[in-house]
Amino acid sequence: NAGVTQTPKFQVLKTGQSMTLQCAQDMNHEYMSWYRQDPGMGLRLIHYSVGAGITDQGEVPNGYNVSRSTTEDFPLRLLSAAPSQTSVYFCASSYSGSGGHYNEQFFGPGTRLTVL
Amino acid sequence: AQKITQTQPGMFVQEKEAVTLDCTYDTSDQSYGLFWYKQPSSGEMIFLIYQGSYDEQNATEGRYSLNFQKARKSANLVISASQLGDSAMYFCAMRASGTSYGKLTFGQGTILTVHP
């Protein structure tokens, strides 16, 4: 299993450009999430999904769109990048079961995004 | 709304000694889960330990244990016999039950430095 994969690892954008951060998981997890991590802060939830076709907003959704057409993929779209979106982005997935490690969120390696 | 507070921005410990990283939480949910993640300088998020709100015993995973005091709403991580490789950022996180399986709320993190 590759686990949770993210592409690209690094990206530099100019203000106003758009791009899509890719996330895929091969563990058949129902739940997938996007977080951003800024210096001195913990991870903050951007969007999440409880299954294909179902998404919802997290704590900091403005400026980001998501869709989930398959169980495996959960891309994050920046429609018009702003310097405030400079951050490290993590995708995560998890089971819906209960008990022990069934609760664990598996994280991808992250994408470091800089918006100039 | 859920909130996680980690009041120790940085902690220092001598190799082979034990260290406790503090975490307090706030939630009105009766069913929830508490997590600790490690983030080394390489940036990946590594799951350490999980405690369910209805678990009667404190969780343990090797050298990691979670000191869960439900009435005080605290979930401190105890690392026994610290190793140099334990130097990293540590995050406490919370998840509510039900459809919130894909949503974690993180604290700001504690940087642990292990001295030889």
mmCIF file of C-alpha atoms in Angstrom:
data_model
loop_
_atom_site.group_PDB
_atom_site.id
_atom_site.type_symbol
_atom_site.label_atom_id
_atom_site.label_comp_id
_atom_site.label_asym_id
_atom_site.label_seq_id
_atom_site.Cartn_x
_atom_site.Cartn_y
_atom_site.Cartn_z
ATOM 1 C CA ASN A 1 0.000 0.000 0.000
ATOM 2 C CA ALA A 2 1.231 3.477 -0.858
ATOM 3 C CA GLY A 3 -0.950 4.957 1.916
ATOM 4 C CA VAL A 4 -1.804 8.633 1.382
ATOM 5 C CA THR A 5 0.047 10.320 -1.452
ATOM 6 C CA GLN A 6 0.191 14.021 -2.257
ATOM 7 C CA THR A 7 1.482 15.886 -5.280
ATOM 8 C CA PRO A 8 3.310 18.127 -5.751
ATOM 9 C CA LYS A 9 5.711 18.242 -2.792
ATOM 10 C CA PHE A 10 6.591 21.872 -3.440
ATOM 11 C CA GLN A 11 4.871 24.607 -5.415
ATOM 12 C CA VAL A 12 5.416 28.313 -5.982
ATOM 13 C CA LEU A 13 2.527 30.366 -7.331
ATOM 14 C CA LYS A 14 1.989 33.990 -8.174
ATOM 15 C CA THR A 15 -0.915 35.853 -6.657
ATOM 16 C CA GLY A 16 -4.078 35.172 -8.638
ATOM 17 C CA GLN A 17 -2.955 31.878 -10.149
ATOM 18 C CA SER A 18 -5.004 28.752 -9.663
ATOM 19 C CA MET A 19 -3.858 25.233 -8.999
ATOM 20 C CA THR A 20 -4.976 21.862 -7.674
ATOM 21 C CA LEU A 21 -3.251 19.922 -4.930
ATOM 22 C CA GLN A 22 -3.702 16.209 -5.491
ATOM 23 C CA CYS A 23 -4.393 13.648 -2.779
ATOM 24 C CA ALA A 24 -4.988 9.932 -3.177
ATOM 25 C CA GLN A 25 -5.289 6.991 -0.802
ATOM 26 C CA ASP A 26 -5.346 3.276 -1.507
ATOM 27 C CA MET A 27 -6.728 2.069 1.821
ATOM 28 C CA ASN A 28 -10.426 2.333 0.892
ATOM 29 C CA HIS A 29 -10.985 4.892 3.640
ATOM 30 C CA GLU A 30 -14.310 6.697 3.661
ATOM 31 C CA TYR A 31 -13.065 9.804 5.421
ATOM 32 C CA MET A 32 -10.638 12.241 3.845
ATOM 33 C CA SER A 33 -9.565 15.696 5.002
ATOM 34 C CA TRP A 34 -7.384 18.640 4.061
ATOM 35 C CA TYR A 35 -5.450 20.611 6.688
ATOM 36 C CA ARG A 36 -3.098 23.552 6.519
ATOM 37 C CA GLN A 37 -0.201 24.132 8.901
ATOM 38 C CA ASP A 38 1.181 27.603 9.469
ATOM 39 C CA PRO A 39 4.298 28.431 11.557
ATOM 40 C CA GLY A 40 3.636 28.324 15.290
ATOM 41 C CA MET A 41 0.201 26.872 14.809
ATOM 42 C CA GLY A 42 -1.288 23.437 14.768
ATOM 43 C CA LEU A 43 -3.057 21.980 11.786
ATOM 44 C CA ARG A 44 -6.349 23.574 10.850
ATOM 45 C CA LEU A 45 -9.090 21.781 8.929
ATOM 46 C CA ILE A 46 -9.945 23.235 5.520
ATOM 47 C CA HIS A 47 -12.440 20.733 4.073
ATOM 48 C CA TYR A 48 -13.370 17.148 4.692
ATOM 49 C CA SER A 49 -15.364 14.351 3.099
ATOM 50 C CA VAL A 50 -17.270 11.435 4.582
ATOM 51 C CA GLY A 51 -17.510 9.593 1.285
ATOM 52 C CA ALA A 52 -17.634 9.966 -2.477
ATOM 53 C CA GLY A 53 -19.909 12.841 -3.416
ATOM 54 C CA ILE A 54 -20.094 14.256 0.118
ATOM 55 C CA THR A 55 -17.943 17.153 1.316
ATOM 56 C CA ASP A 56 -18.203 19.785 4.006
ATOM 57 C CA GLN A 57 -16.339 22.825 5.222
ATOM 58 C CA GLY A 58 -13.882 22.864 8.046
ATOM 59 C CA GLU A 59 -12.474 25.722 10.105
ATOM 60 C CA VAL A 60 -10.744 27.676 7.300
ATOM 61 C CA PRO A 61 -12.514 26.925 3.984
ATOM 62 C CA ASN A 62 -12.364 30.344 2.299
ATOM 63 C CA GLY A 63 -10.405 30.374 -0.944
ATOM 64 C CA TYR A 64 -10.474 26.586 -1.355
ATOM 65 C CA ASN A 65 -12.755 24.180 -3.188
ATOM 66 C CA VAL A 66 -12.963 20.413 -3.006
ATOM 67 C CA SER A 67 -14.847 17.611 -4.668
ATOM 68 C CA ARG A 68 -14.795 13.862 -4.206
ATOM 69 C CA SER A 69 -15.864 11.862 -7.202
ATOM 70 C CA THR A 70 -14.155 8.638 -6.093
ATOM 71 C CA THR A 71 -13.258 7.017 -2.768
ATOM 72 C CA GLU A 72 -9.561 7.260 -3.601
ATOM 73 C CA ASP A 73 -9.112 10.909 -4.618
ATOM 74 C CA PHE A 74 -9.731 14.188 -2.838
ATOM 75 C CA PRO A 75 -8.204 17.160 -4.701
ATOM 76 C CA LEU A 76 -7.968 20.639 -3.190
ATOM 77 C CA ARG A 77 -8.370 23.577 -5.561
ATOM 78 C CA LEU A 78 -7.078 27.092 -5.028
ATOM 79 C CA LEU A 79 -9.102 29.284 -7.377
ATOM 80 C CA SER A 80 -7.110 32.518 -7.028
ATOM 81 C CA ALA A 81 -4.028 32.119 -4.869
ATOM 82 C CA ALA A 82 -3.226 34.741 -2.245
ATOM 83 C CA PRO A 83 -0.063 35.211 -0.124
ATOM 84 C CA SER A 84 -2.158 34.284 2.943
ATOM 85 C CA GLN A 85 -2.430 30.776 1.488
ATOM 86 C CA THR A 86 1.301 30.219 1.813
ATOM 87 C CA SER A 87 1.390 27.158 4.050
ATOM 88 C CA VAL A 88 2.060 23.453 4.278
ATOM 89 C CA TYR A 89 -0.952 21.399 3.237
ATOM 90 C CA PHE A 90 -1.669 17.938 4.546
ATOM 91 C CA CYS A 91 -4.196 15.459 3.265
ATOM 92 C CA ALA A 92 -5.417 12.716 5.613
ATOM 93 C CA SER A 93 -7.710 9.723 5.499
ATOM 94 C CA SER A 94 -9.288 7.439 8.065
ATOM 95 C CA TYR A 95 -11.619 4.526 8.617
ATOM 96 C CA SER A 96 -15.138 5.013 9.837
ATOM 97 C CA GLY A 97 -14.899 2.172 12.336
ATOM 98 C CA SER A 98 -14.295 2.503 16.034
ATOM 99 C CA GLY A 99 -11.685 1.222 18.405
ATOM 100 C CA GLY A 100 -7.939 1.556 18.626
ATOM 101 C CA HIS A 101 -6.091 2.242 15.428
ATOM 102 C CA TYR A 102 -9.335 2.315 13.487
ATOM 103 C CA ASN A 103 -9.514 5.866 14.711
ATOM 104 C CA GLU A 104 -6.130 6.873 13.345
ATOM 105 C CA GLN A 105 -5.923 9.506 10.656
ATOM 106 C CA PHE A 106 -3.251 8.628 8.117
ATOM 107 C CA PHE A 107 -1.460 11.698 6.806
ATOM 108 C CA GLY A 108 0.199 12.309 3.482
ATOM 109 C CA PRO A 109 3.721 13.780 3.335
ATOM 110 C CA GLY A 110 2.462 17.318 2.774
ATOM 111 C CA THR A 111 2.725 19.980 0.055
ATOM 112 C CA ARG A 112 4.705 23.138 0.760
ATOM 113 C CA LEU A 113 3.017 26.008 -1.095
ATOM 114 C CA THR A 114 4.422 29.513 -1.479
ATOM 115 C CA VAL A 115 2.332 32.291 -2.995
ATOM 116 C CA LEU A 116 4.300 35.352 -4.091
ATOM 117 C CA ALA B 1 -16.976 23.849 19.361
ATOM 118 C CA GLN B 2 -13.937 21.869 20.361
ATOM 119 C CA LYS B 3 -10.672 23.310 21.576
ATOM 120 C CA ILE B 4 -7.265 21.837 22.367
ATOM 121 C CA THR B 5 -4.737 23.735 24.469
ATOM 122 C CA GLN B 6 -1.064 22.890 24.727
ATOM 123 C CA THR B 7 0.515 25.361 27.126
ATOM 124 C CA GLN B 8 4.151 24.296 26.730
ATOM 125 C CA PRO B 9 5.688 25.844 23.596
ATOM 126 C CA GLY B 10 8.956 24.026 24.282
ATOM 127 C CA MET B 11 10.203 21.310 26.600
ATOM 128 C CA PHE B 12 13.674 19.969 27.335
ATOM 129 C CA VAL B 13 14.564 16.542 28.711
ATOM 130 C CA GLN B 14 17.714 14.567 29.295
ATOM 131 C CA GLU B 15 18.163 11.365 27.350
ATOM 132 C CA LYS B 16 16.742 8.313 29.184
ATOM 133 C CA GLU B 17 14.526 10.422 31.420
ATOM 134 C CA ALA B 18 10.726 10.611 31.253
ATOM 135 C CA VAL B 19 8.845 13.691 30.099
ATOM 136 C CA THR B 20 5.195 14.752 30.231
ATOM 137 C CA LEU B 21 3.632 16.921 27.529
ATOM 138 C CA ASP B 22 0.456 18.668 28.632
ATOM 139 C CA CYS B 23 -2.835 18.785 26.772
ATOM 140 C CA THR B 24 -6.193 20.072 27.926
ATOM 141 C CA TYR B 25 -9.348 19.973 25.868
ATOM 142 C CA ASP B 26 -12.773 21.471 25.814
ATOM 143 C CA THR B 27 -15.839 19.831 24.315
ATOM 144 C CA SER B 28 -19.517 19.394 25.051
ATOM 145 C CA ASP B 29 -19.584 15.974 23.370
ATOM 146 C CA GLN B 30 -19.887 12.857 25.485
ATOM 147 C CA SER B 31 -18.126 10.669 22.936
ATOM 148 C CA TYR B 32 -14.796 11.802 21.561
ATOM 149 C CA GLY B 33 -11.290 10.634 20.821
ATOM 150 C CA LEU B 34 -7.927 12.097 21.737
ATOM 151 C CA PHE B 35 -4.776 11.660 19.694
ATOM 152 C CA TRP B 36 -1.115 12.482 19.920
ATOM 153 C CA TYR B 37 0.963 12.945 16.777
ATOM 154 C CA LYS B 38 4.699 13.467 16.374
ATOM 155 C CA GLN B 39 6.105 15.715 13.674
ATOM 156 C CA PRO B 40 9.878 15.426 13.233
ATOM 157 C CA SER B 41 11.879 18.039 11.382
ATOM 158 C CA SER B 42 11.280 16.117 8.144
ATOM 159 C CA GLY B 43 7.639 17.216 8.384
ATOM 160 C CA GLU B 44 5.576 14.031 8.304
ATOM 161 C CA MET B 45 2.816 13.409 10.831
ATOM 162 C CA ILE B 46 3.325 10.230 12.834
ATOM 163 C CA PHE B 47 0.478 8.766 14.881
ATOM 164 C CA LEU B 48 1.554 7.884 18.430
ATOM 165 C CA ILE B 49 -1.425 7.021 20.593
ATOM 166 C CA TYR B 50 -5.209 7.188 20.866
ATOM 167 C CA GLN B 51 -7.584 7.416 23.836
ATOM 168 C CA GLY B 52 -11.346 7.072 23.566
ATOM 169 C CA SER B 53 -13.511 9.022 25.980
ATOM 170 C CA TYR B 54 -15.165 5.819 27.213
ATOM 171 C CA ASP B 55 -11.935 3.851 27.569
ATOM 172 C CA GLU B 56 -11.529 2.971 31.222
ATOM 173 C CA GLN B 57 -7.790 2.432 31.097
ATOM 174 C CA ASN B 58 -5.101 4.831 29.999
ATOM 175 C CA ALA B 59 -3.748 4.029 26.560
ATOM 176 C CA THR B 60 -0.194 2.790 26.183
ATOM 177 C CA GLU B 61 1.916 2.205 23.075
ATOM 178 C CA GLY B 62 5.463 1.126 23.853
ATOM 179 C CA ARG B 63 7.261 4.060 25.487
ATOM 180 C CA TYR B 64 4.212 6.299 25.081
ATOM 181 C CA SER B 65 1.354 6.478 27.527
ATOM 182 C CA LEU B 66 -1.572 8.826 27.763
ATOM 183 C CA ASN B 67 -2.523 10.111 31.206
ATOM 184 C CA PHE B 68 -6.258 10.624 30.687
ATOM 185 C CA GLN B 69 -8.097 12.567 33.388
ATOM 186 C CA LYS B 70 -11.621 12.974 32.108
ATOM 187 C CA ALA B 71 -12.943 15.156 34.908
ATOM 188 C CA ARG B 72 -10.070 17.576 34.458
ATOM 189 C CA LYS B 73 -10.322 17.338 30.649
ATOM 190 C CA SER B 74 -6.655 16.582 30.292
ATOM 191 C CA ALA B 75 -4.842 14.075 28.102
ATOM 192 C CA ASN B 76 -1.140 14.372 28.821
ATOM 193 C CA LEU B 77 1.421 12.369 26.861
ATOM 194 C CA VAL B 78 4.126 10.649 28.861
ATOM 195 C CA ILE B 79 7.267 9.532 27.058
ATOM 196 C CA SER B 80 9.410 7.205 29.111
ATOM 197 C CA ALA B 81 13.148 6.691 28.611
ATOM 198 C CA SER B 82 13.533 9.573 26.148
ATOM 199 C CA GLN B 83 15.722 9.044 23.116
ATOM 200 C CA LEU B 84 17.480 11.579 20.893
ATOM 201 C CA GLY B 85 15.097 10.598 18.107
ATOM 202 C CA ASP B 86 12.172 11.813 20.211
ATOM 203 C CA SER B 87 13.188 15.412 19.494
ATOM 204 C CA ALA B 88 10.261 16.723 17.456
ATOM 205 C CA MET B 89 7.057 18.735 17.543
ATOM 206 C CA TYR B 90 4.193 16.960 19.326
ATOM 207 C CA PHE B 91 0.541 17.689 18.667
ATOM 208 C CA CYS B 92 -2.488 16.800 20.727
ATOM 209 C CA ALA B 93 -5.726 16.484 18.751
ATOM 210 C CA MET B 94 -9.392 15.687 19.308
ATOM 211 C CA ARG B 95 -12.089 14.090 17.200
ATOM 212 C CA ALA B 96 -15.800 14.009 17.925
ATOM 213 C CA SER B 97 -17.865 10.956 17.139
ATOM 214 C CA GLY B 98 -20.256 10.189 14.331
ATOM 215 C CA THR B 99 -19.764 11.965 11.028
ATOM 216 C CA SER B 100 -16.890 13.932 12.495
ATOM 217 C CA TYR B 101 -14.512 11.014 12.042
ATOM 218 C CA GLY B 102 -12.746 13.003 9.350
ATOM 219 C CA LYS B 103 -12.277 16.089 11.491
ATOM 220 C CA LEU B 104 -9.472 16.629 13.949
ATOM 221 C CA THR B 105 -8.965 19.737 16.061
ATOM 222 C CA PHE B 106 -5.287 20.290 16.873
ATOM 223 C CA GLY B 107 -3.447 22.152 19.574
ATOM 224 C CA GLN B 108 -0.565 24.503 18.785
ATOM 225 C CA GLY B 109 2.036 21.879 19.536
ATOM 226 C CA THR B 110 5.004 21.448 21.890
ATOM 227 C CA ILE B 111 8.580 21.280 20.643
ATOM 228 C CA LEU B 112 10.482 18.608 22.571
ATOM 229 C CA THR B 113 14.252 18.679 22.644
ATOM 230 C CA VAL B 114 16.112 15.666 24.046
ATOM 231 C CA HIS B 115 19.626 16.420 25.301
ATOM 232 C CA PRO B 116 22.344 13.728 25.376
#
